[in-house]
Amino acid sequence: MRVLLTGASGFIGGHARRALDRAGYAVVPADRRHGVDFDRMLTVEDWLPHLRDIDAVINSVGIIVEWRGKTFENLHQRAPAALFRACARVGVRRVVQISALGADERAFTRYQRSKKAADDVLRGLPLEWFVLRPSLVYGEGGASAAMFRRIARLPVLPLAGAGRQFVQPVHVDDLVATLLQCLRSASGRLTLDVVGPRPLTLAEWLRVIRARLGRAPAPILAVPWWLAMAFASVARFALPILHPDNLRMLRRGNTADVAPLTAFLGRPPIGVEDSP
Ligand SMILES: NC(=O)c1ccc[n+]([C@@H]2O[C@H](COP(=O)([O-])OP(=O)(O)OC[C@H]3O[C@@H](n4cnc5c(N)ncnc54)[C@H](OP(=O)(O)O)[C@@H]3O)[C@@H](O)[C@H]2O)c1
């Protein structure tokens, strides 16, 4: 089976590419190094030459903040929508979209809404589609995981709202196992939240990371939300991931029922304490 993989140079795309290779799929990477820039792939016609002899498509392109001219509109919405429509036009039967937890009817940030817009296009097409909505994904090479490791190393943890927000981190191996299952599954038309086995607070998550680094728990400095938001609106210019919208999404929480993922994989996902 020939699989076109967008975002193959990224964290999730890279893990996916290696796993697909190992499983015997013929992977056709479609990223900027291979001449595929989403900013220039906004029409169905742009995609058609890339879909010759392709059996399945996995889209793992995305950004967490808009910067250096990259926009949610092009990268999350217009280019993927054109890709999905092109798949339907030429008869690519199977498309897996890596969306994000929160890209649902309650979506309230531009990040989430732009993801949902493309997901909705895909869900309306006559093909076997899968919309995967991961929570925070951690594992070797992940930028957000590296950021949390840096925070976890601090002697005192300055956390908005004392870090009481709920997250449900999922290991990248579980996301990749889900991708492979999507390619094998007899039928599609499935939206699936890809989450770890249990919700934990951000403070607990950082405690687990510290323990894995061989460090004792650190005291938490509770930062009021207004101060965290004020800091984020300035700090985002140096560290774009600190955009206030990302704090807002964290505040809302990032959790979901794990039962559908467990049923799909035929096993529960890896726990944060047991992950590699
Ligand atoms: N990591 C998480 O915790 C997490 C959680 C939920 C959902 N997701 C979603 O999962 C997907 C992958 O995330 P990730 O963590 O693997 O991100 P990542 O490591 O930043 O990778 C992003 C990928 O997008 C590509 N890309 C960026 N701009 C592009 C453009 N203009 N044209 C073509 N490709 C472009 C990058 O290619 P270059 O190397 O050329 O820049 C890279 O391959 C995203 O859609 C993200 O929203 C991630």
Coordinates of C-alpha atoms and ligand atoms in Angstrom, one line a residue:
M1 CA 0.0 0.0 0.0
R2 CA 1.4 3.4 -1.0
V3 CA 0.8 6.1 1.7
L4 CA 1.3 9.8 1.1
L5 CA 2.4 11.3 4.4
T6 CA 2.3 15.0 4.9
G7 CA 4.4 16.5 7.7
A8 CA 6.8 13.6 7.4
S9 CA 9.6 15.8 8.8
G10 CA 7.7 16.7 12.0
F11 CA 7.6 15.0 15.4
I12 CA 4.5 12.9 14.8
G13 CA 5.1 12.5 11.1
G14 CA 8.6 11.3 11.7
H15 CA 7.5 8.6 14.1
A16 CA 4.7 7.7 11.7
R17 CA 7.1 7.4 8.8
R18 CA 9.4 5.0 10.7
A19 CA 6.6 2.9 11.9
L20 CA 5.0 2.7 8.4
D21 CA 8.4 1.7 6.9
R22 CA 8.8 -1.0 9.5
A23 CA 5.2 -2.3 8.8
G24 CA 6.0 -2.6 5.1
Y25 CA 4.1 0.3 3.7
A26 CA 5.6 2.3 0.9
V27 CA 5.7 5.8 2.3
V28 CA 5.7 8.8 0.0
P29 CA 6.7 11.8 2.1
A30 CA 5.1 15.1 1.2
D31 CA 6.8 17.9 3.0
R32 CA 8.6 21.1 2.1
R33 CA 11.9 19.2 1.6
H34 CA 10.1 17.3 -1.0
G35 CA 8.6 20.4 -2.6
V36 CA 5.2 20.4 -0.9
D37 CA 4.6 23.7 0.8
F38 CA 1.0 23.9 2.1
D39 CA 1.0 27.7 1.4
R40 CA 1.1 26.8 -2.3
M41 CA -1.2 23.7 -2.2
L42 CA -4.6 25.5 -1.8
T43 CA -6.5 24.0 -4.7
V44 CA -7.5 20.5 -5.7
E45 CA -5.5 20.8 -8.9
D46 CA -2.3 21.5 -6.8
W47 CA -2.7 18.1 -5.2
L48 CA -3.6 15.9 -8.2
P49 CA 0.0 15.2 -9.4
H50 CA 0.9 14.0 -5.9
L51 CA -1.9 11.5 -5.7
R52 CA -0.9 9.2 -8.6
D53 CA -0.9 5.6 -7.4
I54 CA -1.6 6.6 -3.8
D55 CA -3.8 4.3 -1.8
A56 CA -4.0 6.2 1.4
V57 CA -3.1 9.7 2.8
I58 CA -2.1 10.7 6.3
N59 CA -2.1 14.4 7.0
S60 CA 0.2 15.4 9.9
V61 CA 0.9 19.0 9.1
G62 CA 0.0 21.6 11.7
I63 CA 1.2 24.6 13.8
I64 CA 0.3 25.5 17.3
V65 CA 0.8 29.2 16.7
E66 CA 0.7 31.5 13.7
W67 CA 4.1 32.9 13.2
R68 CA 6.7 33.7 10.5
G69 CA 3.9 34.0 8.0
K70 CA 2.4 30.6 8.7
T71 CA -1.4 30.8 9.1
F72 CA -4.0 28.4 10.5
E73 CA -6.2 29.3 7.5
N74 CA -3.7 27.9 4.9
L75 CA -2.0 25.1 6.9
H76 CA -5.0 23.7 8.9
Q77 CA -7.9 24.6 6.7
R78 CA -7.5 25.5 3.0
A79 CA -4.6 23.1 2.0
P80 CA -6.0 20.1 3.8
A81 CA -9.5 20.7 2.5
A82 CA -8.1 20.8 -1.0
L83 CA -6.1 17.7 -0.4
F84 CA -9.1 15.8 0.9
R85 CA -11.3 16.9 -2.0
A86 CA -8.5 15.8 -4.4
C87 CA -8.5 12.4 -2.7
A88 CA -12.2 12.0 -3.3
R89 CA -11.8 13.2 -6.9
V90 CA -9.1 10.6 -7.9
G91 CA -10.4 7.8 -5.7
V92 CA -7.9 7.6 -2.9
R93 CA -10.0 5.5 -0.6
R94 CA -8.5 6.2 2.8
V95 CA -7.6 9.4 4.5
V96 CA -6.3 9.9 8.1
Q97 CA -6.4 13.4 9.4
I98 CA -4.4 14.3 12.5
S99 CA -6.6 16.9 14.1
A100 CA -6.6 17.9 17.8
L101 CA -8.6 17.3 20.9
G102 CA -11.0 20.2 21.3
A103 CA -11.6 20.6 17.5
D104 CA -15.3 19.9 18.1
E105 CA -18.5 21.9 18.5
R106 CA -17.0 23.6 21.6
A107 CA -13.9 24.8 19.7
F108 CA -13.2 28.3 20.8
T109 CA -9.7 29.2 19.5
R110 CA -8.7 29.8 16.0
Y111 CA -6.3 26.8 16.2
Q112 CA -9.2 24.5 17.1
R113 CA -11.7 26.0 14.8
S114 CA -9.4 25.8 11.8
K115 CA -8.7 22.2 12.5
K116 CA -12.5 21.5 12.8
A117 CA -13.2 23.2 9.5
A118 CA -10.9 20.8 7.6
D119 CA -12.2 17.8 9.7
D120 CA -15.7 18.7 8.6
V121 CA -14.8 18.8 5.0
L122 CA -13.2 15.4 5.3
R123 CA -16.2 14.0 7.1
G124 CA -18.5 15.1 4.3
L125 CA -16.6 13.2 1.6
P126 CA -17.4 9.7 0.1
L127 CA -14.3 7.9 1.3
E128 CA -13.0 6.0 4.3
W129 CA -12.0 8.8 6.6
F130 CA -10.5 8.9 10.1
V131 CA -10.3 12.1 12.1
L132 CA -7.8 11.5 15.0
R133 CA -8.0 14.1 17.8
P134 CA -4.9 13.7 20.0
S135 CA -4.4 15.3 23.4
L136 CA -0.9 16.4 24.3
V137 CA 1.4 14.0 22.5
Y138 CA 4.7 13.2 24.2
G139 CA 7.8 11.1 23.2
E140 CA 11.2 11.4 21.7
G141 CA 11.6 14.6 19.6
G142 CA 8.4 16.4 20.6
A143 CA 8.7 20.1 21.0
S144 CA 6.0 20.5 23.6
A145 CA 7.3 17.5 25.6
A146 CA 10.7 19.2 25.6
M147 CA 9.2 22.4 26.8
F148 CA 7.5 20.5 29.7
R149 CA 10.8 18.8 30.5
R150 CA 12.4 22.2 30.8
I151 CA 9.7 23.5 33.1
A152 CA 9.8 20.3 35.2
R153 CA 13.5 20.9 35.8
L154 CA 13.0 24.3 37.5
P155 CA 13.6 24.3 41.3
V156 CA 10.2 26.0 41.8
L157 CA 7.3 25.5 39.3
P158 CA 5.5 28.7 38.5
L159 CA 2.2 27.4 37.2
A160 CA -0.9 29.4 36.2
G161 CA -3.8 28.5 38.4
A162 CA -1.4 26.2 40.5
G163 CA -1.3 23.7 37.6
R164 CA -4.8 22.4 38.4
Q165 CA -5.9 22.1 34.7
F166 CA -6.5 18.6 33.4
V167 CA -4.5 17.1 30.6
Q168 CA -4.4 13.5 29.3
P169 CA -1.0 13.0 27.6
V170 CA -0.8 10.2 25.1
H171 CA 2.5 8.6 24.0
V172 CA 3.5 9.1 20.4
D173 CA 3.8 5.3 20.0
D174 CA 0.0 5.0 20.8
L175 CA -0.8 7.6 18.3
V176 CA 1.3 5.8 15.7
A177 CA -0.3 2.5 16.6
T178 CA -3.7 4.2 16.0
L179 CA -2.6 5.5 12.6
L180 CA -1.6 1.9 11.6
Q181 CA -4.9 0.6 12.8
C182 CA -6.7 3.2 10.7
L183 CA -4.9 1.8 7.6
R184 CA -5.8 -1.8 8.5
S185 CA -9.3 -1.2 9.7
A186 CA -12.0 -2.7 7.5
S187 CA -14.1 0.5 7.6
G188 CA -13.6 4.1 8.4
R189 CA -15.8 7.1 8.9
L190 CA -14.5 7.5 12.4
T191 CA -13.7 10.4 14.7
L192 CA -11.5 9.2 17.5
D193 CA -10.1 11.1 20.5
V194 CA -6.5 9.8 21.1
V195 CA -5.7 10.2 24.8
G196 CA -3.7 8.6 27.5
P197 CA -5.3 6.2 30.0
R198 CA -6.3 8.9 32.6
P199 CA -6.6 12.6 33.0
L200 CA -4.0 14.2 35.3
T201 CA -3.5 17.7 36.4
L202 CA -0.6 19.7 34.8
A203 CA 1.1 19.7 38.2
E204 CA 0.9 15.9 38.4
W205 CA 2.2 15.6 34.9
L206 CA 5.2 17.7 35.7
R207 CA 5.7 15.6 38.9
V208 CA 5.8 12.5 36.7
I209 CA 8.3 14.1 34.3
R210 CA 10.5 15.2 37.3
A211 CA 10.4 11.7 38.7
R212 CA 11.5 10.3 35.4
L213 CA 14.4 12.8 35.5
G214 CA 15.3 11.4 38.9
R215 CA 14.2 14.6 40.7
A216 CA 12.1 15.0 43.9
P217 CA 8.8 16.9 43.6
A218 CA 9.3 20.7 43.4
P219 CA 7.2 23.3 45.2
I220 CA 4.6 25.0 43.1
L221 CA 4.3 28.8 42.8
A222 CA 0.6 29.5 42.0
V223 CA 0.6 32.2 39.4
P224 CA -2.8 34.1 39.1
W225 CA -4.4 33.7 35.7
W226 CA -4.4 37.4 35.0
L227 CA -0.7 37.6 35.5
A228 CA 0.0 34.4 33.5
M229 CA -2.1 35.9 30.6
A230 CA -0.3 39.2 30.8
F231 CA 3.1 37.4 30.8
A232 CA 2.0 35.2 27.9
S233 CA 0.9 38.1 25.7
V234 CA 4.5 39.5 25.9
A235 CA 6.5 36.3 26.1
R236 CA 4.8 34.9 23.0
F237 CA 7.0 37.1 20.9
A238 CA 10.1 35.3 22.2
L239 CA 8.5 31.9 22.7
P240 CA 5.4 31.6 20.3
I241 CA 4.0 28.5 22.0
L242 CA 3.2 30.8 25.0
H243 CA 0.4 32.4 23.0
P244 CA -2.5 33.3 25.4
D245 CA -4.9 31.1 23.3
N246 CA -2.7 28.1 24.3
L247 CA -3.2 29.1 28.0
R248 CA -6.9 29.4 27.4
M249 CA -7.0 25.9 25.9
L250 CA -5.1 24.6 28.8
R251 CA -7.4 26.3 31.2
R252 CA -10.5 24.6 29.6
G253 CA -8.8 21.2 30.0
N254 CA -7.7 18.7 27.4
T255 CA -9.3 15.3 28.3
A256 CA -11.7 12.7 26.8
D257 CA -13.1 9.3 27.3
V258 CA -10.4 6.7 26.6
A259 CA -12.8 3.8 26.1
P260 CA -13.2 4.3 22.3
L261 CA -9.4 4.4 21.8
T262 CA -9.0 1.2 23.9
A263 CA -11.6 -0.6 21.9
F264 CA -10.1 0.5 18.6
L265 CA -6.5 -0.5 19.6
G266 CA -7.7 -3.7 21.4
R267 CA -5.7 -2.6 24.4
P268 CA -5.4 0.5 26.7
P269 CA -2.9 3.2 25.8
I270 CA 0.4 3.3 27.7
G271 CA 0.3 5.0 31.1
V272 CA 2.6 8.0 31.7
E273 CA 4.4 6.0 34.4
D274 CA 5.0 3.0 32.1
S275 CA 5.9 4.8 28.9
P276 CA 9.3 4.2 27.2
Ligands
LIG1 N1 2.4 17.4 19.3 C1 1.2 17.4 19.9 O1 1.2 17.4 21.2 C2 -0.1 17.5 19.2 C3 -1.3 17.4 19.9 C4 -2.5 17.4 19.1 C5 -2.5 17.6 17.8 N2 -1.3 17.7 17.1 C6 -1.3 17.8 15.7 O2 -0.5 16.9 15.0 C7 0.1 17.4 13.8 C8 1.6 17.2 13.9 O3 2.1 17.9 15.0 P1 3.7 17.7 15.4 O4 3.7 17.8 16.9 O5 4.3 16.6 14.7 O6 4.2 19.1 14.8 P2 5.7 19.5 14.2 O7 6.7 18.6 14.8 O8 5.8 20.9 14.4 O9 5.5 19.1 12.7 C9 4.8 19.9 11.9 C10 4.9 19.5 10.4 O10 4.2 20.4 9.6 C11 5.0 20.7 8.6 N3 4.8 22.1 8.0 C12 4.8 23.3 8.7 N4 4.5 24.3 7.8 C13 4.4 23.7 6.6 C14 4.1 24.2 5.3 N5 3.9 25.5 5.0 N6 4.0 23.3 4.3 C15 4.1 21.9 4.5 N7 4.4 21.4 5.7 C16 4.5 22.3 6.7 C17 6.4 20.7 9.1 O11 7.4 20.7 8.1 P3 8.7 21.5 8.0 O12 9.7 20.6 8.7 O13 9.0 21.8 6.6 O14 8.5 22.8 8.9 C18 6.4 19.5 10.0 O15 6.6 18.3 9.1 C19 -0.3 18.9 13.8 O16 -1.4 19.0 13.0 C20 -0.7 19.2 15.2 O17 -1.7 20.2 15.3 C21 -0.1 17.6 17.8

